[in-house]
Tab-separated table of C-alpha atoms and ligand atoms in Angstrom:
chain	number	residue	atom	x	y	z
A	1	UNK	CA	70.384	8.770	69.262
A	2	UNK	CA	67.707	8.137	71.310
A	3	UNK	CA	65.399	10.526	71.996
A	4	UNK	CA	64.963	12.322	75.603
A	5	UNK	CA	62.474	13.214	76.584
A	6	UNK	CA	60.258	15.154	79.259
A	7	UNK	CA	56.718	14.853	79.217
A	8	UNK	CA	53.596	16.115	81.189
A	9	UNK	CA	50.660	14.618	81.996
A	10	UNK	CA	48.038	17.014	84.139
A	11	UNK	CA	45.854	14.322	84.447
A	12	UNK	CA	42.294	15.446	85.264
A	13	UNK	CA	43.417	18.990	86.514
A	14	UNK	CA	42.580	22.394	85.156
A	15	UNK	CA	39.698	24.542	83.840
A	16	UNK	CA	40.175	25.228	80.015
A	17	UNK	CA	41.170	27.733	80.140
A	18	UNK	CA	43.828	27.635	83.101
A	19	UNK	CA	45.297	24.426	80.513
A	20	UNK	CA	46.053	27.003	77.797
A	21	UNK	CA	47.661	29.381	80.408
A	22	UNK	CA	49.812	26.871	81.353
A	23	UNK	CA	50.704	24.896	77.748
A	24	UNK	CA	50.737	29.311	77.023
A	25	UNK	CA	53.155	29.120	80.301
A	26	UNK	CA	55.563	25.994	79.546
A	27	UNK	CA	56.143	26.851	76.202
A	28	UNK	CA	56.990	30.396	76.749
A	29	UNK	CA	60.022	28.787	79.259
A	30	UNK	CA	61.352	26.009	76.873
A	31	UNK	CA	61.745	28.333	74.507
A	32	UNK	CA	64.215	30.265	76.332
A	33	UNK	CA	66.071	25.864	77.328
A	34	UNK	CA	69.412	24.975	75.028
A	35	UNK	CA	69.266	21.466	74.042
A	36	UNK	CA	67.736	18.966	72.237
A	37	UNK	CA	65.093	17.024	75.163
A	38	UNK	CA	61.928	16.612	72.873
A	39	UNK	CA	59.297	18.812	75.233
A	40	UNK	CA	55.512	17.454	75.659
A	41	UNK	CA	52.003	17.836	77.736
A	42	UNK	CA	49.259	16.015	78.076
A	43	UNK	CA	46.475	17.651	78.504
A	44	UNK	CA	42.815	16.762	79.129
A	45	UNK	CA	40.669	15.824	76.128
A	46	UNK	CA	39.101	18.285	75.701
A	47	UNK	CA	41.764	21.247	76.300
A	48	UNK	CA	43.765	19.423	73.410
A	49	UNK	CA	42.488	21.169	70.110
A	50	UNK	CA	42.507	24.833	71.695
A	51	UNK	CA	46.043	24.036	73.890
A	52	UNK	CA	47.757	22.167	70.385
A	53	UNK	CA	46.918	25.685	69.297
A	54	UNK	CA	49.467	27.742	71.157
A	55	UNK	CA	52.349	25.175	71.360
A	56	UNK	CA	55.394	25.088	69.696
A	57	UNK	CA	58.240	24.714	70.767
A	58	UNK	CA	56.193	21.817	72.766
A	59	UNK	CA	54.716	18.925	71.368
A	60	UNK	CA	51.455	17.970	72.524
A	61	UNK	CA	49.852	14.389	74.227
A	62	UNK	CA	46.270	12.822	75.323
A	63	UNK	CA	46.335	10.952	78.254
A	64	UNK	CA	43.663	7.560	76.629
A	65	UNK	CA	42.160	6.817	74.046
A	66	UNK	CA	39.518	4.247	73.263
A	67	UNK	CA	40.582	0.638	72.762
A	68	UNK	CA	37.649	1.038	69.550
A	69	UNK	CA	38.761	2.696	66.570
A	70	UNK	CA	34.433	4.185	66.157
A	71	UNK	CA	30.549	3.083	66.548
A	72	UNK	CA	28.304	2.981	69.684
A	73	UNK	CA	30.605	3.882	72.577
A	74	UNK	CA	29.264	6.615	74.712
A	75	UNK	CA	32.314	8.834	76.496
A	76	UNK	CA	35.432	7.487	74.690
A	77	UNK	CA	37.368	9.352	72.310
A	78	UNK	CA	38.759	7.461	69.545
A	79	UNK	CA	42.616	7.576	68.090
A	80	UNK	CA	41.477	9.313	64.540
A	81	UNK	CA	39.848	11.399	66.661
A	82	UNK	CA	42.910	12.472	68.789
A	83	UNK	CA	45.392	12.787	65.766
A	84	UNK	CA	42.192	14.805	64.297
A	85	UNK	CA	42.800	17.547	67.283
A	86	UNK	CA	47.153	18.541	66.984
A	87	UNK	CA	48.201	15.393	68.583
A	88	UNK	CA	51.062	13.744	68.018
A	89	UNK	CA	51.389	11.197	71.254
A	90	UNK	CA	49.030	9.666	73.159
A	91	UNK	CA	49.976	7.444	76.907
A	92	UNK	CA	48.522	3.851	77.053
A	93	UNK	CA	47.793	2.213	80.107
A	94	UNK	CA	48.523	4.915	82.746
A	95	UNK	CA	47.922	2.784	86.164
A	96	UNK	CA	45.449	5.309	86.696
A	97	UNK	CA	43.575	3.478	84.255
A	98	UNK	CA	44.699	0.260	84.284
A	99	UNK	CA	43.923	0.076	89.026
A	100	UNK	CA	40.766	2.300	88.175
A	101	UNK	CA	39.800	1.459	85.067
A	102	UNK	CA	40.395	-2.118	84.935
A	103	UNK	CA	42.310	-1.425	81.136
A	104	UNK	CA	44.020	-4.706	80.984
A	105	UNK	CA	46.950	-5.891	78.844
A	106	UNK	CA	45.372	-6.698	75.463
A	107	UNK	CA	42.690	-3.457	75.435
A	108	UNK	CA	46.075	-2.018	75.965
A	109	UNK	CA	47.585	-3.660	72.737
A	110	UNK	CA	44.225	-2.649	71.123
A	111	UNK	CA	44.361	0.596	72.190
A	112	UNK	CA	48.910	1.365	70.847
A	113	UNK	CA	47.609	-0.486	67.245
A	114	UNK	CA	44.973	2.359	67.020
A	115	UNK	CA	46.911	4.421	67.576
A	116	UNK	CA	50.128	4.127	65.562
A	117	UNK	CA	47.406	3.246	62.805
A	118	UNK	CA	46.543	7.123	63.292
A	119	UNK	CA	50.008	8.384	63.262
A	120	UNK	CA	50.219	8.657	66.984
A	121	UNK	CA	53.028	7.844	69.348
A	122	UNK	CA	51.933	5.781	71.504
A	123	UNK	CA	53.624	6.217	75.029
A	124	UNK	CA	53.231	2.846	76.864
A	125	UNK	CA	53.239	3.178	80.665
A	126	UNK	CA	54.651	-0.203	82.544
A	127	UNK	CA	55.094	-0.777	86.119
A	128	UNK	CA	54.782	-2.704	89.406
A	129	UNK	CA	53.141	-2.485	92.599
A	130	UNK	CA	54.460	-2.322	95.822
A	131	UNK	CA	53.801	-5.389	96.980
A	132	UNK	CA	54.278	-7.657	93.594
A	133	UNK	CA	58.027	-5.574	94.166
A	134	UNK	CA	58.564	-6.501	97.858
A	135	UNK	CA	57.519	-10.103	96.280
A	136	UNK	CA	60.931	-9.991	93.959
A	137	UNK	CA	57.753	-10.311	91.776
A	138	UNK	CA	58.689	-6.797	89.646
A	139	UNK	CA	60.787	-8.129	86.740
A	140	UNK	CA	58.104	-11.276	85.819
A	141	UNK	CA	55.567	-8.183	86.393
A	142	UNK	CA	57.351	-5.763	83.583
A	143	UNK	CA	57.785	-9.212	81.339
A	144	UNK	CA	54.228	-9.737	81.384
A	145	UNK	CA	53.144	-6.496	80.429
A	146	UNK	CA	55.289	-5.382	77.849
A	147	UNK	CA	55.341	-8.743	76.037
A	148	UNK	CA	51.517	-8.350	75.667
A	149	UNK	CA	50.714	-5.206	75.424
A	150	UNK	CA	54.267	-4.287	72.550
A	151	UNK	CA	55.497	-7.776	70.848
A	152	UNK	CA	52.961	-9.069	68.303
A	153	UNK	CA	54.057	-5.668	66.930
A	154	UNK	CA	55.658	-5.074	63.329
A	155	UNK	CA	59.637	-4.111	63.977
A	156	UNK	CA	58.528	-0.298	62.118
A	157	UNK	CA	55.731	0.088	64.611
A	158	UNK	CA	57.924	-0.766	67.235
A	159	UNK	CA	60.306	1.591	66.406
A	160	UNK	CA	57.817	4.570	66.936
A	161	UNK	CA	56.548	3.457	70.839
A	162	UNK	CA	57.648	5.027	73.481
A	163	UNK	CA	57.912	3.619	77.454
A	164	UNK	CA	57.688	5.437	80.353
A	165	UNK	CA	58.448	2.905	83.506
A	166	UNK	CA	56.617	4.247	86.644
A	167	UNK	CA	56.409	2.179	89.663
A	168	UNK	CA	52.858	2.476	91.190
A	169	UNK	CA	54.131	3.025	94.139
A	170	UNK	CA	55.619	5.881	93.082
A	171	UNK	CA	53.886	8.060	91.839
A	172	UNK	CA	52.410	10.806	93.358
A	173	UNK	CA	53.188	9.498	96.564
A	174	UNK	CA	55.906	11.129	96.785
A	175	UNK	CA	58.252	8.415	97.038
A	176	UNK	CA	61.021	8.511	94.100
A	177	UNK	CA	62.512	4.794	93.174
A	178	UNK	CA	66.394	5.232	93.922
A	179	UNK	CA	68.893	5.323	90.928
A	180	UNK	CA	69.401	2.963	90.697
A	181	UNK	CA	66.606	1.143	91.441
A	182	UNK	CA	65.528	2.673	87.934
A	183	UNK	CA	68.646	2.160	86.584
A	184	UNK	CA	68.175	-1.236	86.887
A	185	UNK	CA	64.585	-1.988	85.321
A	186	UNK	CA	65.059	0.571	82.773
A	187	UNK	CA	68.185	-1.347	81.684
A	188	UNK	CA	65.691	-4.633	82.146
A	189	UNK	CA	63.214	-3.512	79.663
A	190	UNK	CA	65.917	-2.523	77.409
A	191	UNK	CA	66.976	-6.682	77.585
A	192	UNK	CA	63.758	-7.729	77.192
A	193	UNK	CA	62.878	-5.740	73.933
A	194	UNK	CA	66.820	-6.166	72.882
A	195	UNK	CA	65.936	-10.275	73.230
A	196	UNK	CA	63.548	-9.631	70.643
A	197	UNK	CA	63.900	-6.562	68.145
A	198	UNK	CA	67.402	-6.461	68.020
A	199	UNK	CA	70.040	-4.675	68.651
A	200	UNK	CA	69.497	-1.198	66.952
A	201	UNK	CA	65.336	-0.995	67.796
A	202	UNK	CA	66.378	-1.235	71.347
A	203	UNK	CA	69.117	0.662	71.277
A	204	UNK	CA	66.939	4.133	70.008
A	205	UNK	CA	64.604	3.391	72.400
A	206	UNK	CA	63.633	5.987	74.916
A	207	UNK	CA	62.261	4.482	77.992
A	208	UNK	CA	61.674	7.604	80.475
A	209	UNK	CA	61.034	6.711	83.739
A	210	UNK	CA	58.042	8.005	86.190
A	211	UNK	CA	56.712	8.130	90.059
A	212	UNK	CA	57.409	11.834	91.550
A	213	UNK	CA	60.315	13.087	89.665
A	214	UNK	CA	60.353	16.572	90.664
A	215	UNK	CA	63.222	19.038	90.304
A	216	UNK	CA	65.391	17.917	93.313
A	217	UNK	CA	65.600	14.384	92.295
A	218	UNK	CA	65.528	14.999	88.689
A	219	UNK	CA	69.313	14.579	88.082
A	220	UNK	CA	70.547	12.052	89.700
A	221	UNK	CA	67.316	9.698	88.030
A	222	UNK	CA	68.268	11.075	84.560
A	223	UNK	CA	72.136	10.546	84.533
A	224	UNK	CA	71.867	6.840	84.218
A	225	UNK	CA	72.501	5.257	81.185
A	226	UNK	CA	68.936	4.431	80.418
A	227	UNK	CA	66.878	6.233	81.610
A	228	UNK	CA	65.702	8.843	78.852
A	229	UNK	CA	63.762	11.533	80.293
A	230	UNK	CA	60.377	11.425	82.853
A	231	UNK	CA	56.812	10.787	82.253
A	232	UNK	CA	55.822	13.523	85.379
A	233	UNK	CA	53.303	14.491	86.796
A	234	UNK	CA	52.335	16.660	89.749
A	235	UNK	CA	55.401	18.467	88.719
A	236	UNK	CA	54.143	19.232	85.463
A	237	UNK	CA	51.592	21.508	86.822
A	238	UNK	CA	53.277	24.206	87.877
A	239	UNK	CA	55.836	25.870	84.611
A	240	UNK	CA	58.710	26.394	86.474
A	241	UNK	CA	59.022	23.062	87.706
A	242	UNK	CA	58.704	21.632	84.691
A	243	UNK	CA	61.347	23.726	82.811
A	244	UNK	CA	63.164	23.170	85.604
A	245	UNK	CA	62.819	19.653	85.370
A	246	UNK	CA	63.832	20.007	82.134
A	247	UNK	CA	66.912	21.791	82.144
A	248	UNK	CA	67.561	18.803	84.770
A	249	UNK	CA	69.657	17.014	81.848
B	301	LIG	C1	52.346	10.075	86.583
B	301	LIG	O1	51.288	10.056	86.629
B	301	LIG	O2	52.844	9.481	85.571
B	301	LIG	C2	53.022	10.405	87.309
B	301	LIG	C3	54.430	9.465	87.866
B	301	LIG	O3	53.040	11.739	88.525
B	301	LIG	P1	53.488	11.651	89.250
B	301	LIG	O4	54.921	12.340	89.093
B	301	LIG	O5	52.687	13.040	90.322
B	301	LIG	O6	54.240	11.244	90.819
């Protein structure tokens, strides 16, 4: 049975107190939801340890971790530090990290390994920009991102990974991929994993869709065979909207 997940990425939003309040509301509302969907919030680094104290039905994620284990890297936060704050998941390779902070696939591969070594579950993001989709390069782009970041993992580690397909043109734009576009790419990603790691690992792999997912469109996206949930940006900043997305399953 594949795990279904809805994860909220708060990005650089909310003061510490606002973050604690949002986490409490999400946790409370989620307690009233039936079903097996795993709900995750990805809070800013400095919120993590306080937010971990108010969550019970909801899991906690960081939005990133460093590509080095420790040492003279001013401003960075290591996977070990993240784990020590009561965190279970870490988003790696979000398109904002790739584009704004110039993170490449080799760096992301290092982050994934450090996350795994420290007991964190990576939520690995991949996605094409509009130009790559329109020029027909979308499958090559995703293949390269997935291969470099994940293909040298051993199967036991790969079995822990969650993948989020986030077409960059859909993130924060209000333009959502059609259910067909999402299904097509999710099936392709699962095929790549199947060819490299085999059937059982591919069948168990959770693949999330991210990009302008809202209560009004989540149901039709989540209804696709290869879509196992969502990574939610803007709509995760409001507890009611976020939980309405969880209830779309
Ligand atoms: C994201 O940042 O991962 C995301 C999917 O954002 P939004 O839902 O706002 O498009």
